[in-house]
PDB file of C-alpha atoms and ligand atoms in Angstrom:
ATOM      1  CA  UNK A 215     117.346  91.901  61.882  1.00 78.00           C
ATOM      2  CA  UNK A 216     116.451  95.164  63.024  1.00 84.00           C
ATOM      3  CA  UNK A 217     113.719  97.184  60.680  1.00 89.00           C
ATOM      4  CA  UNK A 218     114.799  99.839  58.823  1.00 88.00           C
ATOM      5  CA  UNK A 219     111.967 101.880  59.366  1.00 88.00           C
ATOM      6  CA  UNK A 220     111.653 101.964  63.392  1.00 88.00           C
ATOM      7  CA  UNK A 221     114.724 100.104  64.239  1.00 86.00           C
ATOM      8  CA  UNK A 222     113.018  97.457  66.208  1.00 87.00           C
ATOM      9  CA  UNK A 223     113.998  94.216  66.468  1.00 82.00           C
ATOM     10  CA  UNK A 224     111.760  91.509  64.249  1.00 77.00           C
ATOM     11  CA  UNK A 225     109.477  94.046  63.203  1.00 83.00           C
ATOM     12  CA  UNK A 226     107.778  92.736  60.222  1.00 78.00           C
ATOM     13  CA  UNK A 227     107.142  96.371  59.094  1.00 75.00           C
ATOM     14  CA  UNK A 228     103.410  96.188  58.273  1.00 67.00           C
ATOM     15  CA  UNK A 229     100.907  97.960  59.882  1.00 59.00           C
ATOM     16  CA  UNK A 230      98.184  96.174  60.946  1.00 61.00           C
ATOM     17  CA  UNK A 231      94.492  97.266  61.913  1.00 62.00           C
ATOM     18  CA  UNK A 232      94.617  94.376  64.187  1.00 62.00           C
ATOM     19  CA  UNK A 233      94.179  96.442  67.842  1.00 68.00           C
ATOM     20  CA  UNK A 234      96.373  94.866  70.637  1.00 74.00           C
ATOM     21  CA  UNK A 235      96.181  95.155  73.900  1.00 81.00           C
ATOM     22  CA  UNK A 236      99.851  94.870  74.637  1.00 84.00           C
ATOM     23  CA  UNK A 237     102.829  96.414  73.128  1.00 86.00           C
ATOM     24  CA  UNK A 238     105.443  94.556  73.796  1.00 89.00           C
ATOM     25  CA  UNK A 239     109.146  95.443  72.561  1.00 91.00           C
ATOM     26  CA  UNK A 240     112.872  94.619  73.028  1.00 92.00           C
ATOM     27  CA  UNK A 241     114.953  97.473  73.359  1.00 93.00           C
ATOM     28  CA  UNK A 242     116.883  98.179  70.686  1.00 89.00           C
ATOM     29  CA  UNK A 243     120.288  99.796  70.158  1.00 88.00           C
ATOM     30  CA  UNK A 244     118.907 103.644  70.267  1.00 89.00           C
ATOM     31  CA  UNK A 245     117.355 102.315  73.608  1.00 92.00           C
ATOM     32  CA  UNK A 246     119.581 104.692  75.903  1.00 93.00           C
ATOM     33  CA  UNK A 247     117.916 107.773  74.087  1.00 94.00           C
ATOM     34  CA  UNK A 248     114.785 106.684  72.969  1.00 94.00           C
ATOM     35  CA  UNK A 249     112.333 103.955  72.222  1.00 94.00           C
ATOM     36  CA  UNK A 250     111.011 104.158  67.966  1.00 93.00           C
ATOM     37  CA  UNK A 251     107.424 102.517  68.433  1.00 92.00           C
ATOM     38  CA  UNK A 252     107.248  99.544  66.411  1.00 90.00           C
ATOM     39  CA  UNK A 253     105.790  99.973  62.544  1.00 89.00           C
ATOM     40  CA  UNK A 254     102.686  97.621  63.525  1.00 85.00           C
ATOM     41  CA  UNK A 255     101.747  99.032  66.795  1.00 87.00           C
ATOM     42  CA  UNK A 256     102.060 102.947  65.026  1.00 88.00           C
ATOM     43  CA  UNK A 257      98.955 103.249  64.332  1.00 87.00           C
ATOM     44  CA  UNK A 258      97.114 102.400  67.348  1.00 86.00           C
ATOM     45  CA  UNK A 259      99.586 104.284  69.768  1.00 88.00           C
ATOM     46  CA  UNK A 260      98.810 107.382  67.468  1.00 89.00           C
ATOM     47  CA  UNK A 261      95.501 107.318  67.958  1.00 87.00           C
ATOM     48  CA  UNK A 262      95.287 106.456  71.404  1.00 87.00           C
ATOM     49  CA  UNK A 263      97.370 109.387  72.151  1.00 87.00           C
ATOM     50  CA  UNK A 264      95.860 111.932  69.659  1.00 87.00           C
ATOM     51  CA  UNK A 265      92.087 110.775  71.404  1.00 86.00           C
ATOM     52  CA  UNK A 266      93.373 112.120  74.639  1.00 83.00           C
ATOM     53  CA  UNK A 267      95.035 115.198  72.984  1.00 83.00           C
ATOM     54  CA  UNK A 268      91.866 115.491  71.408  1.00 84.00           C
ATOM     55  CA  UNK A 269      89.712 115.697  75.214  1.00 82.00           C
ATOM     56  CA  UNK A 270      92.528 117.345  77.123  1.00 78.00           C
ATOM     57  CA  UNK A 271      92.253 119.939  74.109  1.00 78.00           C
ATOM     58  CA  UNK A 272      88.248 119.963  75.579  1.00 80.00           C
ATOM     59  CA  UNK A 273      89.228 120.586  79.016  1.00 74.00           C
ATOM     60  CA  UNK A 274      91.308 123.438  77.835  1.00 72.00           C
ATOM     61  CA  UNK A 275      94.886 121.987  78.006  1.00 68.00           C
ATOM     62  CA  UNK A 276      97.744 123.292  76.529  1.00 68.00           C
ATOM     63  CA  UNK A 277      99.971 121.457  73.656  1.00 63.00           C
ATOM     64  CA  UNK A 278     103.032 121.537  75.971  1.00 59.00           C
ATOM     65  CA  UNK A 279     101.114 119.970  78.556  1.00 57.00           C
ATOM     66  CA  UNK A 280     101.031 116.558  76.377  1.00 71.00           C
ATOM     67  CA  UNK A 281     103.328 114.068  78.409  1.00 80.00           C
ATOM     68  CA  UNK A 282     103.246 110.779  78.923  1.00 88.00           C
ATOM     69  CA  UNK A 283     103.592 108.635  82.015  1.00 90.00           C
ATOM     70  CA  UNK A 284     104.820 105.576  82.079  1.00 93.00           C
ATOM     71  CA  UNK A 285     104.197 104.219  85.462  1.00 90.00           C
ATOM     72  CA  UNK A 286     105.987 100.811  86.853  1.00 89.00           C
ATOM     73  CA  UNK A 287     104.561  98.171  89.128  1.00 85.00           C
ATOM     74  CA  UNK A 288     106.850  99.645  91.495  1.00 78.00           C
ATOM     75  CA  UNK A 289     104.765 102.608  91.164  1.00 77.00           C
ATOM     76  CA  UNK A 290     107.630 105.056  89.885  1.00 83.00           C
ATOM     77  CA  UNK A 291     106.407 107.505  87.211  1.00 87.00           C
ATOM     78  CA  UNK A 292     108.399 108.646  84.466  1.00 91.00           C
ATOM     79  CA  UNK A 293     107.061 111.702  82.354  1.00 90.00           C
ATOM     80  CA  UNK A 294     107.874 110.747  78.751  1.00 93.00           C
ATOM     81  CA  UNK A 295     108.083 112.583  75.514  1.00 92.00           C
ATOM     82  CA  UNK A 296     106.323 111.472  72.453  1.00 91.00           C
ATOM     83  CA  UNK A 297     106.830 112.859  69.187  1.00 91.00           C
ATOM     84  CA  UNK A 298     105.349 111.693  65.899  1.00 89.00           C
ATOM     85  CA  UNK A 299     107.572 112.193  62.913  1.00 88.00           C
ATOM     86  CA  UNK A 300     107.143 111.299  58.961  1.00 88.00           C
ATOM     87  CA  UNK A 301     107.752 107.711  58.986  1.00 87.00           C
ATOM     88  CA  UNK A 302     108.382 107.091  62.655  1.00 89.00           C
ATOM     89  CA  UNK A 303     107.020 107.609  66.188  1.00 92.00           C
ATOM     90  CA  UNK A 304     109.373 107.775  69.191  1.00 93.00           C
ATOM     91  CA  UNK A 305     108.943 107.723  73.267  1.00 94.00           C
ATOM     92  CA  UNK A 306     111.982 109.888  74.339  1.00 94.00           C
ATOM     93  CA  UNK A 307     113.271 112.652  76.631  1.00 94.00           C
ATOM     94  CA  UNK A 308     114.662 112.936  80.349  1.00 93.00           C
ATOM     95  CA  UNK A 309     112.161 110.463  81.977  1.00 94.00           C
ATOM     96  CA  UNK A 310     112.902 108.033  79.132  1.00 96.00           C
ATOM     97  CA  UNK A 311     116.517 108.502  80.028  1.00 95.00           C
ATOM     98  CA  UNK A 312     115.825 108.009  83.776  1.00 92.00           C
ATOM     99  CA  UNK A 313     113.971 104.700  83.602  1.00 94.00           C
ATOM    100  CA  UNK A 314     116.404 103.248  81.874  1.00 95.00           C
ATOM    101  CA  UNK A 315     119.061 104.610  84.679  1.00 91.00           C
ATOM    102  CA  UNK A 316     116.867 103.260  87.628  1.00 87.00           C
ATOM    103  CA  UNK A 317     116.520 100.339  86.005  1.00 89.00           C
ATOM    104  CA  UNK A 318     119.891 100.044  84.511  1.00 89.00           C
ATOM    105  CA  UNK A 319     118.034  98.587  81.135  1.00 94.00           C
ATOM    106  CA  UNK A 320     120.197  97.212  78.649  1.00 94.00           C
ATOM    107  CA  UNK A 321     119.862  96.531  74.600  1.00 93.00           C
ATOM    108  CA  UNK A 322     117.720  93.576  74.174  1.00 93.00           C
ATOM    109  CA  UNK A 323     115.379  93.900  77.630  1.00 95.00           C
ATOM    110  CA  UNK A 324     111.857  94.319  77.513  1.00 95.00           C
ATOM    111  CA  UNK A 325     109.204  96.852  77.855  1.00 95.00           C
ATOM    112  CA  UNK A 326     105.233  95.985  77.627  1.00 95.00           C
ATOM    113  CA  UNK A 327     103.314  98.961  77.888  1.00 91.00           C
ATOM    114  CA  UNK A 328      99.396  98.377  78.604  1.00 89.00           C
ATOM    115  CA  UNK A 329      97.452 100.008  75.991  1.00 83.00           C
ATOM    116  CA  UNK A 330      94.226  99.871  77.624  1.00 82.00           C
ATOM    117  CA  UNK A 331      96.078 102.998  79.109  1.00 78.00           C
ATOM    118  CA  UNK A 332      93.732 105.954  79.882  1.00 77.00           C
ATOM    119  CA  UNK A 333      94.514 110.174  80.138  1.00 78.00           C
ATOM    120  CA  UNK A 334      98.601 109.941  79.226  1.00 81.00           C
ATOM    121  CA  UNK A 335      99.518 106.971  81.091  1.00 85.00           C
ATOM    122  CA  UNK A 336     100.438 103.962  80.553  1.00 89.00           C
ATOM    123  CA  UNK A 337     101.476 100.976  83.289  1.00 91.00           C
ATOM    124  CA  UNK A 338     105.046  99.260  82.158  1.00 94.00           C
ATOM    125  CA  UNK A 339     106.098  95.899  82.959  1.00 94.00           C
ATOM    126  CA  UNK A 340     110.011  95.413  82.745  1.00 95.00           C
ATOM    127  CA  UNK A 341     111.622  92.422  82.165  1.00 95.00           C
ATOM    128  CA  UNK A 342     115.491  91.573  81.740  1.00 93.00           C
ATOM    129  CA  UNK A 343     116.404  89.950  78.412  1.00 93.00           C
ATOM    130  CA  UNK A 344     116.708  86.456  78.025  1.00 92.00           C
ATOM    131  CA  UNK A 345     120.445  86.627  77.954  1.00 92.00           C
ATOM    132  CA  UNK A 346     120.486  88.666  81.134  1.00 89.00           C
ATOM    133  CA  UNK A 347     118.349  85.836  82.935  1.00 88.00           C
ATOM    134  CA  UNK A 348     114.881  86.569  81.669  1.00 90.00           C
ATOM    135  CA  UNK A 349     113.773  88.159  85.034  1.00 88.00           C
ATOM    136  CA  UNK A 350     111.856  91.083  86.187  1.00 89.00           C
ATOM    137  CA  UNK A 351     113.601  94.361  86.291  1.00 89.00           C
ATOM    138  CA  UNK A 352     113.777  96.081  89.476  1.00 83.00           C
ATOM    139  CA  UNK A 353     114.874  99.713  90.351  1.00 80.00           C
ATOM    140  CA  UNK A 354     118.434 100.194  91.058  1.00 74.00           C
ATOM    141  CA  UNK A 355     118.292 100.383  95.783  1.00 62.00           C
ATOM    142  CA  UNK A 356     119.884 104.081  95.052  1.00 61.00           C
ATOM    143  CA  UNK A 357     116.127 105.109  94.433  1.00 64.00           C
ATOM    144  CA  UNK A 358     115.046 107.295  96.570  1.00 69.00           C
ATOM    145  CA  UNK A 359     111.723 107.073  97.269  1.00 72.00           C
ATOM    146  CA  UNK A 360     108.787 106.200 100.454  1.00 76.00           C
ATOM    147  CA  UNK A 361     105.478 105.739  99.548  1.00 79.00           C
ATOM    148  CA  UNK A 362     102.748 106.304 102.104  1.00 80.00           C
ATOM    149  CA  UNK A 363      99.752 104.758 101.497  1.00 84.00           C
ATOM    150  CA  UNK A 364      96.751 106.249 100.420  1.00 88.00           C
ATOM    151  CA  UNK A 365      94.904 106.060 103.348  1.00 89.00           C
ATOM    152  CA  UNK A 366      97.437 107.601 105.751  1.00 83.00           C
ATOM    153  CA  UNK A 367      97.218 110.928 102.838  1.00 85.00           C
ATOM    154  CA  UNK A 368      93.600 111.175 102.953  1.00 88.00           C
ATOM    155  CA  UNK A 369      93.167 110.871 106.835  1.00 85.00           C
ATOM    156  CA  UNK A 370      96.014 113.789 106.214  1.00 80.00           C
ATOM    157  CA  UNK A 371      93.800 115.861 104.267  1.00 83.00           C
ATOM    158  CA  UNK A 372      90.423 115.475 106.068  1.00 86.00           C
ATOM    159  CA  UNK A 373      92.527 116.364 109.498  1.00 79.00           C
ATOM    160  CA  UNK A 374      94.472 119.561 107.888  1.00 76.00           C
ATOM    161  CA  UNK A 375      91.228 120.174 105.644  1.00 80.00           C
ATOM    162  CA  UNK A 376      93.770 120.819 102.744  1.00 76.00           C
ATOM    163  CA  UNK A 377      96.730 119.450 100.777  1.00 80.00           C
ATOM    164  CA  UNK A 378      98.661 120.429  97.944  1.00 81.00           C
ATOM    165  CA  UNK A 379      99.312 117.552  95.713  1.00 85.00           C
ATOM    166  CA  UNK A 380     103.242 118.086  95.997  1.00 81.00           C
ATOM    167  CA  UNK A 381     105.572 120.414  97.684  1.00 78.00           C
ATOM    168  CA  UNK A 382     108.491 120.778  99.531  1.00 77.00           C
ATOM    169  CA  UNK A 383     108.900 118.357 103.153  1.00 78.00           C
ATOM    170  CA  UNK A 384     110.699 118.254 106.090  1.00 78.00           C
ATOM    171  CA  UNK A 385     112.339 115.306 107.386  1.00 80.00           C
ATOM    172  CA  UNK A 386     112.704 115.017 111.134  1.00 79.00           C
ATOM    173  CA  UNK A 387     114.046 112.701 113.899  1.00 76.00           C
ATOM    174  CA  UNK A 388     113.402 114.128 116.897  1.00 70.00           C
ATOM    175  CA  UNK A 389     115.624 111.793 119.144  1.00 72.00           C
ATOM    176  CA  UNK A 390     118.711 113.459 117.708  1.00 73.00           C
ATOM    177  CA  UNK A 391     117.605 116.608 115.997  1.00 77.00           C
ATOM    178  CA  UNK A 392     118.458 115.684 112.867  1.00 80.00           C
ATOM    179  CA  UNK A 393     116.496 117.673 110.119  1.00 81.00           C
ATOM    180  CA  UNK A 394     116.600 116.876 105.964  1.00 82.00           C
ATOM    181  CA  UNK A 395     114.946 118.377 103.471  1.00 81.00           C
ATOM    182  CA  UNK A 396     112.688 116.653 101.249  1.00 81.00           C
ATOM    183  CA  UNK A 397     110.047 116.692  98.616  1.00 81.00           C
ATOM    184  CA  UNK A 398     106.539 114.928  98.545  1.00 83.00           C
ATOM    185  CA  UNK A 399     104.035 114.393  95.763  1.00 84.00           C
ATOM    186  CA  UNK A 400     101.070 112.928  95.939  1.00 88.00           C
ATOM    187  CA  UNK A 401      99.840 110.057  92.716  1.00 85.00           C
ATOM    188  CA  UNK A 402      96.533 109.530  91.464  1.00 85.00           C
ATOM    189  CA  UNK A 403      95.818 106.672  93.175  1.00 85.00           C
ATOM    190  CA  UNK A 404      95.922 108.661  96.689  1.00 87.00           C
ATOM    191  CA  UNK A 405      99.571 107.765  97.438  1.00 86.00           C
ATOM    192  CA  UNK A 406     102.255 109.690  98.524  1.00 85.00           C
ATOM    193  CA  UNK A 407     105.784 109.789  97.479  1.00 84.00           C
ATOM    194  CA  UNK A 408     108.736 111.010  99.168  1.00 82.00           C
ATOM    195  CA  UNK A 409     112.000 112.055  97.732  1.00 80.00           C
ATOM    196  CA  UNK A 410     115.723 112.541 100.191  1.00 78.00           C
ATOM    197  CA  UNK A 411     114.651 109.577 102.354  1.00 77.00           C
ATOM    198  CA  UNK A 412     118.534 107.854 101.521  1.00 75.00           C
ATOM    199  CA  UNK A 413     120.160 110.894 102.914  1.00 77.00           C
ATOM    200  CA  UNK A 414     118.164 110.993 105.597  1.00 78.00           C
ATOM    201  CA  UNK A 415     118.173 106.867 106.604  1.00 74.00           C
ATOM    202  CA  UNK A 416     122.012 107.137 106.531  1.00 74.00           C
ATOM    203  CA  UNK A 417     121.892 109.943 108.861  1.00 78.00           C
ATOM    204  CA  UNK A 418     119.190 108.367 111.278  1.00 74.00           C
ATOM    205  CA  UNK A 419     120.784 104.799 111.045  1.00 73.00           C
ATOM    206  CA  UNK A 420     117.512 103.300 109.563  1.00 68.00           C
ATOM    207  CA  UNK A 421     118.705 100.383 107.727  1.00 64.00           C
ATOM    208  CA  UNK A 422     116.280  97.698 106.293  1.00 59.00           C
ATOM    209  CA  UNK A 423     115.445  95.546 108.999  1.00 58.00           C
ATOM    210  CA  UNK A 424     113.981  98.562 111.037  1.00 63.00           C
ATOM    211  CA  UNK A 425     110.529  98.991 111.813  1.00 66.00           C
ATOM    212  CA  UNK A 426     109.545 102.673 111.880  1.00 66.00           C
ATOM    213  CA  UNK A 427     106.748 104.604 113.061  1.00 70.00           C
ATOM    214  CA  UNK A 428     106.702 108.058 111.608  1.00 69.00           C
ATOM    215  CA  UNK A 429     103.820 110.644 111.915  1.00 71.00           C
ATOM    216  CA  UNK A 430     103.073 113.285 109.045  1.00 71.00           C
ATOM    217  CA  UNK A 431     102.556 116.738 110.124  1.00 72.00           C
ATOM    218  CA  UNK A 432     101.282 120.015 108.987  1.00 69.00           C
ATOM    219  CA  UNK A 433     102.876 122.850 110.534  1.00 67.00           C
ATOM    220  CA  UNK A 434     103.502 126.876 110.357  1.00 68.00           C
ATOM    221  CA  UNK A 435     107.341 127.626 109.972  1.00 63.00           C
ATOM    222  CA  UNK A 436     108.033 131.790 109.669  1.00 68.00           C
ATOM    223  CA  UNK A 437     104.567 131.768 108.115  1.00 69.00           C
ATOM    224  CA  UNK A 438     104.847 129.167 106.088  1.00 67.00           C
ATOM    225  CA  UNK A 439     102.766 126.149 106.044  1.00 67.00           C
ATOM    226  CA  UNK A 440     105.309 122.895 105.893  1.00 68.00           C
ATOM    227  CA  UNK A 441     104.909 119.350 105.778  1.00 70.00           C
ATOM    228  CA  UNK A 442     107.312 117.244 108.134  1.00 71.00           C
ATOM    229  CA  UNK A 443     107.317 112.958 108.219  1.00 68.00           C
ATOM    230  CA  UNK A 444     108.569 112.671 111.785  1.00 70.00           C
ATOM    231  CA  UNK A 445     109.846 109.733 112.978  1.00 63.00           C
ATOM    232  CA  UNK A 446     108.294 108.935 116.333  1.00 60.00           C
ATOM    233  CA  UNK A 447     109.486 105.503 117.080  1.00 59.00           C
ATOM    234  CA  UNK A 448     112.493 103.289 115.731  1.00 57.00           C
ATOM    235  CA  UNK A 449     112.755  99.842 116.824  1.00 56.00           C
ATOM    236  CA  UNK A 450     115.036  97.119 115.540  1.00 53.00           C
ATOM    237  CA  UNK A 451     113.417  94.048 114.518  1.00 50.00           C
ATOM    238  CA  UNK A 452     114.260  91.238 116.716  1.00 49.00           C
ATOM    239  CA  UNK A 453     114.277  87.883 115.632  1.00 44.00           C
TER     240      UNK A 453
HETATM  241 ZN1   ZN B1659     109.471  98.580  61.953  1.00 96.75          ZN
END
């Protein structure tokens, strides 16, 4: 039975003072739009959130600056919406919208966000509902995304003396001059993602058995400083 309150499945409606570490949920039928947090979990998610609000406020943050992240162990990001209303408390908006897409989440699958969370974000696990095989989720392979590793970004920064934690990227083969554009943004934890890679790997022929060497550089085009991931080398695995 779903609750009448939050709409969650089995949600025995009290709120507890009980803090968990976990909150764990099965998507219910409004999951497409939005996530209601569960009546028993309200009251620590409310808190949590309005502590941070509270020392972002400090720091001299805006109100519309109050997004969530939820962040999977495939280390996509999603910037969700959270508003608190009279009896209920939803996660919501575009991101929300997206991770469900990338995930292709269904009614009955399951979120567990980490509420030892800290500054607006919060690690999700994603698992498929029993019915659906009781498995992991993973993203959809039309996500388009490269992460470089943290340590390739800061050798990056201490050799250019500078880097803008996201901006706009070139994409380069220089075999056969073929030139996409992209996007890069670097995550707290030092890493760098990169956006228009699919385009680009149809065009240069990568498929997934290659092994690529690419180089990241820094460059001047018509006075403008650009970032390029050039691919140096492309070797197919042999077996
Ligand atoms: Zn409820």
């Amino acid at each position: 039975m779903a609750c009448d309150v939050c709409r969650n499945l089995n949600c025995p409606g009290v709120e507890s003072d009980v803090a968990q570490s976990f909150l764990i949920v099965s998507l219910p039928r409004c999951y497409e739009s939005c996530l209601y947090v569960p009546c028993y979990y309200r009251n620590q998610v409310i808190s949590l959130i309005s502590l941070w609000k509270d020392e972002a406020s400090e720091d001299g943050f805006e109100d519309e600056d109050f997004d969530l992240v939820f962040s999977t162990t495939e280390e996509l990001s999603y910037k969700i919406k959270f508003t608190d209303g009279n009896h209920r408390s939803k996660f919501h908006g575009p991101g929300w919208e997206k991770l469900i897409r990338d995930y292709d989440l269904f009614y009955g699958d399951i979120i567990q966000l980490d509420l030892q969370a800290e500054d607006f974000f919060f690690p999700i696990d994603l698992m498929l509902s029993e019915s659906r095989g009781g498995y992991k989720a993973f993203p959809k392979p039309s996500v388009d995304r490269l992460k470089i590793p943290a340590i390739v970004t800061n050798d990056l920064r201490m050799k250019l003396g500078y880097l803008p934690l996201k901006g706009s990227m070139r994409l380069v083969q220089i075999f056969s001059s073929l030139d996409f554009p992209g996007t890069y943004c670097i995550h707290k934890d030092g890493r760098m993602a990169i956006t228009g890679i699919s385009a680009f790997a149809d065009a240069a022929r990568l498929t997934v058995d290659c092994v690529v060497l690419i180089g990241i550089q820094w460059h001047t085009v018509r006075g403008e400083d650009s970032l390029s991931l050039v691919i140096i080398g492309l070797y197919k695995k042999t077996e």
